[in-house]
Each structure stands twice: as C-alpha cells, then as structure tokens.
Short mmCIF file of C-alpha atoms and ligand atoms in Angstrom, two decimals:
data_model
loop_
_atom_site.label_atom_id
_atom_site.label_comp_id
_atom_site.label_asym_id
_atom_site.label_seq_id
_atom_site.Cartn_x
_atom_site.Cartn_y
_atom_site.Cartn_z
CA MET A 192 -7.89 11.91 28.79
CA ARG A 193 -4.86 11.71 31.33
CA PHE A 194 -3.27 8.40 32.16
CA PHE A 195 -0.89 7.64 35.28
CA ASP A 196 -0.30 11.31 35.59
CA LEU A 197 2.89 10.93 33.99
CA GLU A 198 2.76 13.51 30.87
CA GLY A 199 5.49 16.00 31.49
CA LEU A 200 8.92 15.17 31.42
CA PRO A 201 10.04 12.90 28.44
CA ARG A 202 11.62 10.26 30.85
CA GLY A 203 11.94 6.72 29.48
CA LYS A 204 9.98 5.21 27.11
CA ARG A 205 6.65 6.88 25.45
CA VAL A 206 3.84 5.11 25.83
CA LEU A 207 0.89 6.19 23.57
CA VAL A 208 -2.35 5.60 24.73
CA LEU A 209 -5.69 5.52 22.60
CA PRO A 210 -8.88 5.51 24.58
CA VAL A 211 -11.68 3.45 22.72
CA PRO A 212 -14.76 4.17 24.41
CA PHE A 213 -16.68 1.32 22.10
CA GLU A 214 -19.15 -1.29 23.03
CA GLY A 215 -20.70 -1.80 19.80
CA ALA A 216 -19.85 -5.60 19.66
CA VAL A 217 -20.85 -6.61 23.23
CA SER A 218 -23.26 -9.72 23.56
CA TYR A 219 -24.41 -9.33 27.35
CA GLY A 220 -23.59 -6.72 29.71
CA ARG A 221 -22.84 -3.21 28.95
CA GLY A 222 -20.60 -0.49 30.10
CA ALA A 223 -17.22 -0.93 28.42
CA ALA A 224 -17.77 2.49 26.73
CA GLN A 225 -17.02 3.91 30.30
CA GLY A 226 -14.11 1.93 30.65
CA PRO A 227 -11.37 4.30 29.21
CA GLU A 228 -12.51 7.48 31.43
CA ALA A 229 -12.82 5.08 34.33
CA PHE A 230 -9.43 3.58 34.09
CA ALA A 231 -7.61 7.01 33.26
CA GLU A 232 -9.23 8.38 36.63
CA ALA A 233 -7.87 5.21 38.54
CA SER A 234 -4.46 5.66 37.12
CA LEU A 235 -4.33 9.04 38.48
CA GLN A 236 -5.01 7.74 41.83
CA ILE A 237 -2.39 4.93 42.30
CA GLU A 238 1.07 5.49 43.52
CA SER A 239 3.47 5.52 40.57
CA TYR A 240 5.98 3.58 42.91
CA ASP A 241 6.02 0.01 43.46
CA GLY A 242 7.02 -1.32 46.73
CA GLU A 243 7.22 -4.78 45.77
CA LEU A 244 9.62 -4.28 42.83
CA GLY A 245 11.11 -0.93 44.45
CA LEU A 246 10.70 0.73 41.12
CA ASP A 247 8.68 4.10 39.77
CA LEU A 248 6.69 4.09 36.57
CA ALA A 249 7.67 7.54 36.46
CA ASP A 250 11.53 6.72 36.07
CA VAL A 251 10.86 4.39 32.89
CA ALA A 252 7.85 5.94 31.42
CA HIS A 253 5.94 9.12 30.20
CA PHE A 254 2.37 9.11 28.47
CA GLN A 255 0.74 10.85 25.78
CA SER A 256 -2.85 10.20 24.89
CA LEU A 257 -4.26 10.39 21.57
CA PRO A 258 -7.94 11.92 21.10
CA PRO A 259 -10.76 9.36 22.12
CA VAL A 260 -11.73 7.25 19.03
CA THR A 261 -14.98 5.32 18.74
CA ALA A 262 -18.07 4.59 16.25
CA SER A 263 -21.43 3.11 15.35
CA ASP A 264 -20.19 0.16 14.26
CA ALA A 265 -16.74 -2.29 14.27
CA PRO A 266 -16.04 -2.03 10.69
CA SER A 267 -16.23 1.64 11.03
CA LEU A 268 -14.60 1.71 14.46
CA HIS A 269 -11.50 -0.09 12.99
CA ALA A 270 -11.69 2.14 9.80
CA ALA A 271 -11.15 5.26 12.50
CA MET A 272 -8.48 3.43 14.49
CA ALA A 273 -6.46 2.71 11.48
CA LYS A 274 -6.66 6.39 10.70
CA ALA A 275 -5.51 7.31 14.37
CA LEU A 276 -2.43 4.73 14.37
CA ALA A 277 -1.31 5.83 10.91
CA HIS A 278 1.68 7.89 12.42
CA VAL A 279 2.16 5.69 15.20
CA ASP A 280 5.63 4.01 15.30
CA MET A 281 5.82 0.96 17.22
CA ARG A 282 9.53 0.88 17.12
CA ARG A 283 9.64 3.91 18.95
CA GLU A 284 6.92 3.86 21.28
CA MET A 285 4.74 1.57 22.93
CA LEU A 286 1.11 1.84 21.91
CA LEU A 287 -1.77 1.20 24.89
CA ILE A 288 -5.01 0.75 23.93
CA VAL A 289 -7.85 1.24 26.21
CA GLY A 290 -11.30 -0.34 25.62
CA GLY A 291 -14.05 -0.91 25.19
CA ASP A 292 -15.12 -4.17 24.12
CA HIS A 293 -12.73 -7.04 22.79
CA SER A 294 -13.31 -5.99 19.37
CA VAL A 295 -11.46 -2.97 19.83
CA PRO A 296 -7.84 -4.09 19.72
CA LEU A 297 -7.69 -5.93 16.09
CA PRO A 298 -6.13 -2.67 14.24
CA ALA A 299 -3.65 -2.50 16.89
CA ILE A 300 -2.81 -6.39 16.58
CA GLN A 301 -2.49 -5.56 12.77
CA LEU A 302 -0.34 -2.58 13.17
CA ALA A 303 2.02 -4.62 15.46
CA GLN A 304 2.20 -7.37 12.71
CA LYS A 305 3.01 -4.97 10.01
CA THR A 306 5.83 -3.56 11.85
CA PHE A 307 7.05 -6.68 13.48
CA PRO A 308 6.17 -9.62 10.86
CA ASP A 309 7.32 -12.21 13.81
CA VAL A 310 5.24 -10.86 16.50
CA VAL A 311 3.54 -12.94 19.08
CA VAL A 312 0.45 -12.39 20.90
CA LEU A 313 -0.11 -13.07 24.77
CA HIS A 314 -3.58 -13.40 25.32
CA CYS A 315 -5.37 -13.27 28.69
CA ASP A 316 -9.13 -13.69 29.13
CA ALA A 317 -11.60 -15.83 30.39
CA HIS A 318 -12.78 -16.71 26.80
CA ALA A 319 -11.22 -18.22 24.15
CA ASP A 320 -12.77 -15.78 21.49
CA LEU A 321 -12.32 -18.35 18.65
CA ARG A 322 -15.84 -18.39 17.69
CA PRO A 323 -15.43 -17.86 13.52
CA SER A 324 -18.45 -15.30 14.25
CA TYR A 325 -21.07 -14.60 17.09
CA GLU A 326 -24.51 -13.53 16.94
CA GLY A 327 -24.16 -13.11 12.92
CA SER A 328 -21.04 -10.80 13.26
CA ALA A 329 -17.16 -11.97 12.68
CA LEU A 330 -16.25 -8.80 14.43
CA SER A 331 -18.20 -9.64 17.75
CA HIS A 332 -16.15 -9.35 21.02
CA ALA A 333 -16.43 -12.99 21.24
CA CYS A 334 -14.30 -13.54 17.72
CA ILE A 335 -11.09 -11.48 18.17
CA MET A 336 -8.63 -14.45 18.38
CA ALA A 337 -10.41 -15.92 15.40
CA ARG A 338 -9.42 -12.98 13.22
CA VAL A 339 -5.77 -12.88 14.83
CA ARG A 340 -5.61 -16.64 14.05
CA GLU A 341 -6.50 -15.72 10.38
CA LEU A 342 -3.37 -13.15 10.19
CA GLY A 343 -1.52 -15.91 11.10
CA VAL A 344 0.06 -14.69 14.36
CA PRO A 345 1.14 -17.10 17.20
CA VAL A 346 -0.98 -16.89 20.04
CA PHE A 347 -0.35 -18.12 23.89
CA GLN A 348 -3.78 -17.89 26.00
CA VAL A 349 -3.69 -18.04 29.56
CA GLY A 350 -6.66 -17.76 32.08
CA ILE A 351 -9.38 -19.23 29.64
CA ARG A 352 -12.30 -20.84 31.50
CA SER A 353 -14.88 -20.64 29.03
CA VAL A 354 -14.98 -22.25 25.45
CA CYS A 355 -17.82 -23.85 23.14
CA ARG A 356 -17.19 -27.27 22.06
CA GLU A 357 -16.43 -26.00 18.56
CA GLU A 358 -13.56 -23.62 20.33
CA GLN A 359 -12.20 -26.77 22.32
CA ASP A 360 -12.18 -28.74 19.00
CA ILE A 361 -10.02 -25.90 17.15
CA LEU A 362 -7.56 -25.66 20.36
CA ARG A 363 -7.23 -29.74 20.46
CA VAL A 364 -5.61 -29.75 16.84
CA MET A 365 -3.63 -26.29 17.16
CA PRO A 366 -0.10 -26.92 16.54
CA GLN A 367 1.85 -26.13 19.35
CA ASP A 368 4.38 -23.97 17.80
CA SER A 369 1.77 -21.46 16.57
CA TRP A 370 -1.04 -21.63 19.57
CA GLN A 371 -1.01 -22.79 23.06
CA VAL A 372 -3.49 -22.60 25.79
CA ARG A 373 -3.28 -22.86 29.24
CA PHE A 374 -6.70 -22.97 31.09
CA ALA A 375 -7.49 -21.53 34.35
CA TRP A 376 -8.26 -25.05 35.65
CA GLU A 377 -5.03 -26.35 34.90
CA LEU A 378 -2.70 -23.30 35.73
CA GLY A 379 0.55 -24.05 37.37
CA SER A 380 2.62 -21.18 39.23
CA PRO A 381 3.20 -17.89 37.95
CA GLU A 382 6.87 -19.13 37.49
CA VAL A 383 6.07 -22.18 35.63
CA VAL A 384 3.30 -20.44 33.08
CA ALA A 385 5.80 -17.36 32.61
CA ARG A 386 8.58 -19.80 31.99
CA ASP A 387 6.55 -21.66 29.14
CA VAL A 388 5.41 -18.23 27.91
CA ARG A 389 9.17 -17.14 27.44
CA ASP A 390 9.87 -20.38 25.81
CA PHE A 391 7.00 -20.01 23.13
CA VAL A 392 7.68 -16.32 22.06
CA GLY A 393 11.81 -16.84 22.19
CA ASN A 394 13.08 -13.72 20.85
CA ARG A 395 10.31 -12.37 18.99
CA PRO A 396 8.41 -9.18 19.96
CA MET A 397 5.22 -9.64 22.00
CA TYR A 398 1.82 -7.67 22.08
CA LEU A 399 -0.27 -8.57 25.15
CA SER A 400 -4.23 -8.55 24.66
CA PHE A 401 -5.61 -8.18 28.29
CA ASP A 402 -9.28 -8.84 28.91
CA VAL A 403 -10.02 -7.99 32.46
CA ASP A 404 -12.54 -10.58 32.82
CA ALA A 405 -9.27 -12.97 33.00
CA VAL A 406 -9.32 -11.70 36.78
CA ASP A 407 -11.53 -13.30 38.93
CA PRO A 408 -14.85 -11.56 39.37
CA SER A 409 -14.68 -11.18 42.87
CA LEU A 410 -11.89 -8.64 42.40
CA MET A 411 -13.28 -7.55 38.91
CA PRO A 412 -16.93 -7.23 39.02
CA GLY A 413 -17.07 -4.44 36.46
CA THR A 414 -16.67 -6.33 33.32
CA GLY A 415 -19.70 -7.20 30.78
CA THR A 416 -19.26 -11.22 30.43
CA PRO A 417 -17.88 -12.34 34.05
CA GLU A 418 -16.57 -15.68 34.34
CA PRO A 419 -15.90 -17.51 37.89
CA GLY A 420 -12.82 -18.97 38.79
CA GLY A 421 -10.49 -16.68 37.28
CA LEU A 422 -6.68 -15.26 38.11
CA ASP A 423 -5.78 -14.56 41.38
CA TYR A 424 -4.71 -10.70 41.99
CA ARG A 425 -1.05 -12.44 43.49
CA TRP A 426 -0.71 -14.93 40.83
CA LEU A 427 -1.27 -12.42 38.04
CA GLN A 428 1.24 -9.86 39.74
CA GLN A 429 3.94 -12.42 40.28
CA PHE A 430 3.45 -13.87 36.49
CA TRP A 431 4.38 -10.35 35.22
CA ILE A 432 7.37 -10.53 37.71
CA ALA A 433 8.35 -13.98 36.31
CA LEU A 434 7.74 -13.17 32.83
CA TRP A 435 10.18 -10.30 32.76
CA GLN A 436 12.38 -11.04 35.45
CA GLU A 437 16.27 -10.27 33.64
CA GLY A 438 15.03 -11.02 30.06
CA GLY A 439 11.71 -12.09 28.88
CA PRO A 440 10.06 -10.89 25.52
CA GLU A 441 10.12 -7.25 23.97
CA LEU A 442 6.70 -5.72 24.96
CA VAL A 443 5.78 -3.53 21.80
CA GLY A 444 1.98 -2.80 22.56
CA LEU A 445 -0.86 -3.95 24.86
CA ASP A 446 -4.57 -3.53 25.12
CA VAL A 447 -6.74 -3.32 28.42
CA CYS A 448 -10.38 -4.44 27.51
CA GLU A 449 -13.94 -5.23 28.67
CA LEU A 450 -13.56 -2.82 31.96
CA ALA A 451 -17.35 -1.81 32.36
CA PRO A 452 -17.09 0.01 35.88
CA VAL A 453 -19.93 -0.83 38.36
CA PRO A 454 -21.64 2.43 39.10
CA GLY A 455 -20.90 3.57 42.73
CA SER A 456 -17.31 1.46 43.02
CA GLN A 457 -13.99 2.44 42.27
CA LEU A 458 -12.80 -1.42 42.35
CA SER A 459 -12.62 -2.81 39.01
CA GLN A 460 -11.02 0.27 37.19
CA THR A 461 -8.38 0.39 40.44
CA VAL A 462 -7.81 -3.17 39.98
CA ALA A 463 -7.13 -2.57 36.08
CA ALA A 464 -5.05 0.18 36.76
CA LYS A 465 -2.59 -1.74 39.31
CA ILE A 466 -2.51 -4.30 36.96
CA ALA A 467 -1.46 -2.27 33.83
CA GLN A 468 1.06 -0.43 35.87
CA ARG A 469 2.73 -3.58 36.88
CA ILE A 470 2.75 -5.11 33.46
CA LEU A 471 4.66 -1.62 32.18
CA LEU A 472 7.07 -1.71 35.15
CA ALA A 473 8.14 -5.24 34.47
CA ALA A 474 8.43 -5.15 30.75
CA LEU A 475 10.36 -1.74 30.67
CA ALA A 476 12.32 -1.75 34.13
CA LEU A 477 12.63 -5.19 35.48
CA ARG A 478 13.39 -6.75 32.00
CA CYS A 479 16.64 -4.54 31.88
CA ARG A 480 17.70 -4.69 35.22
MN1 MN B 686 -13.46 -12.14 27.66
#
C-alpha cells in the first residue's frame, strides 16, 4: 500500500506507516477492515501542498509502508503488531498506524511509552472508550482508553459526546494533571482548546490517537459507530494550526482509526486523509517555522 505518494527521495521526516485492516473488536457497524486501503487511495488523490499554510508535505516528510498486519482476534493482532513494530525506532521515525477499529493502536501506544516514558496521549473521539470491558472483551474498541489509563499514560480527550454513566463518573474524579476531557458540547474555540492541550502536555512528547468518528458524521459517514454533534472540519483544521503554531508538543506517533468507507463514496476517506495531512504538516513544518 502506498500513502501520500511520497515514497521516493528521503526528504524530511520518515513516516513509517503500518496498515492494520482489522475489525475484530467492533460492536456495531462493520467495514473498518477496508479503512487502510481506502485511506491509502484517498491520500494519493489529494494535493500534497496545503494552500492555507503555504507548505508542502513533500518538503517535510517521506513515507515508507510496512506490510499490512491483521489477525482473527485482538490478542493475536496485538502480538503480531508488537512483532511488526519490534524494529521501529520512534526516536528517529514517526509511526502512523492506519486502522482498523480502535482496539488497534494499543501496541503503538505501548511502544511510545517504552520509548518515551513521559509520553502523553491526545485522544480525539466521539466516545470516551473508558469502559473496563464491553460485550465481554477488555480489548473491545470501546475500551482502548481504559487500557491506556492502566498504563499510567496521561490523556487529553477532545470531542467526546458519547459516555455511559460509569465513564462520566470515572472522568469526574480523574486528577486534572493526568486526565482531561473537552466534551463536544462544551468546546471552546480551536485556539482555546489548543492552548489547554499545550499547557497539559508541556515539554513532553505526544502521541495522537484519532478516531475519525470525532468528526461530525455529516462529513464522516464512513464509520462504524457514528455520533451526531461532532467536530466541524474548519474547527479541526484550525485546531492543528493552533496546536503547532511556533512550537507545541513533539508528535512522535499517531493512529487514524475507525474509517469504514461507504461503498461508492470517496468522502470519508478523503476527509480522513486531508485531516492526517494537516496534522503531519502542522506537527512537522509549522512547529519549527
Ligand atoms: Mn469512537
């Protein structure tokens, strides 16, 4: 699989892409196994130049994709991913995981923590994903942040608008220095939220876990558990600018999960690829300008 059509000359940061076409841990709509291929194709169609930023991804990054990894269940998937990631050095190359459902990124977050013990996770999602287990599985896509919490990794959540009572009770007692949430219904401007994330992360490295259902389903219909009232495209693209305008946290890895393309439509994968491109441009180029 080719991503962003930037594989040739080793210019700028090396972005290592691991496609994970796995949907063995979903609870509702299917199709996340088609996510990586749809994302890869859409990433080849969009311009690498960002007119708003006046920056070209081709100047700051090149891509190398690893062979896709999948399995029949989450535990074997995580074992296979750990093997595939064994020789990845996150100090040198940026890791991009393309899912697959949201059970996928756990091994990447574990690797980030092993490489950077003080790593912080920024989590964009419609769902809090804090249930201890769901439908009998602790590795369900609905539980990823409960597992991250057990690792002791601090988390900042943005765009959440679907929580159960237990999750909200957990969020209420979470110490502010290790866990913060900005619900979709209370979001301030992108500049205000970005400033809060920068204050929270400080000088620590950051890993981004991006569930595409954070985006409003009017623009992102291709996802298994859509939730109305999501992030607006302009809000989100301004948020990345504000987060990395002249500084901001070092991005060491990211995942894009839960993309389940709608048959016959290119919309969702295009939106996902455009967002990922803006993230990479802002984190790699805007931050250092
Ligand atoms: Mn979600």
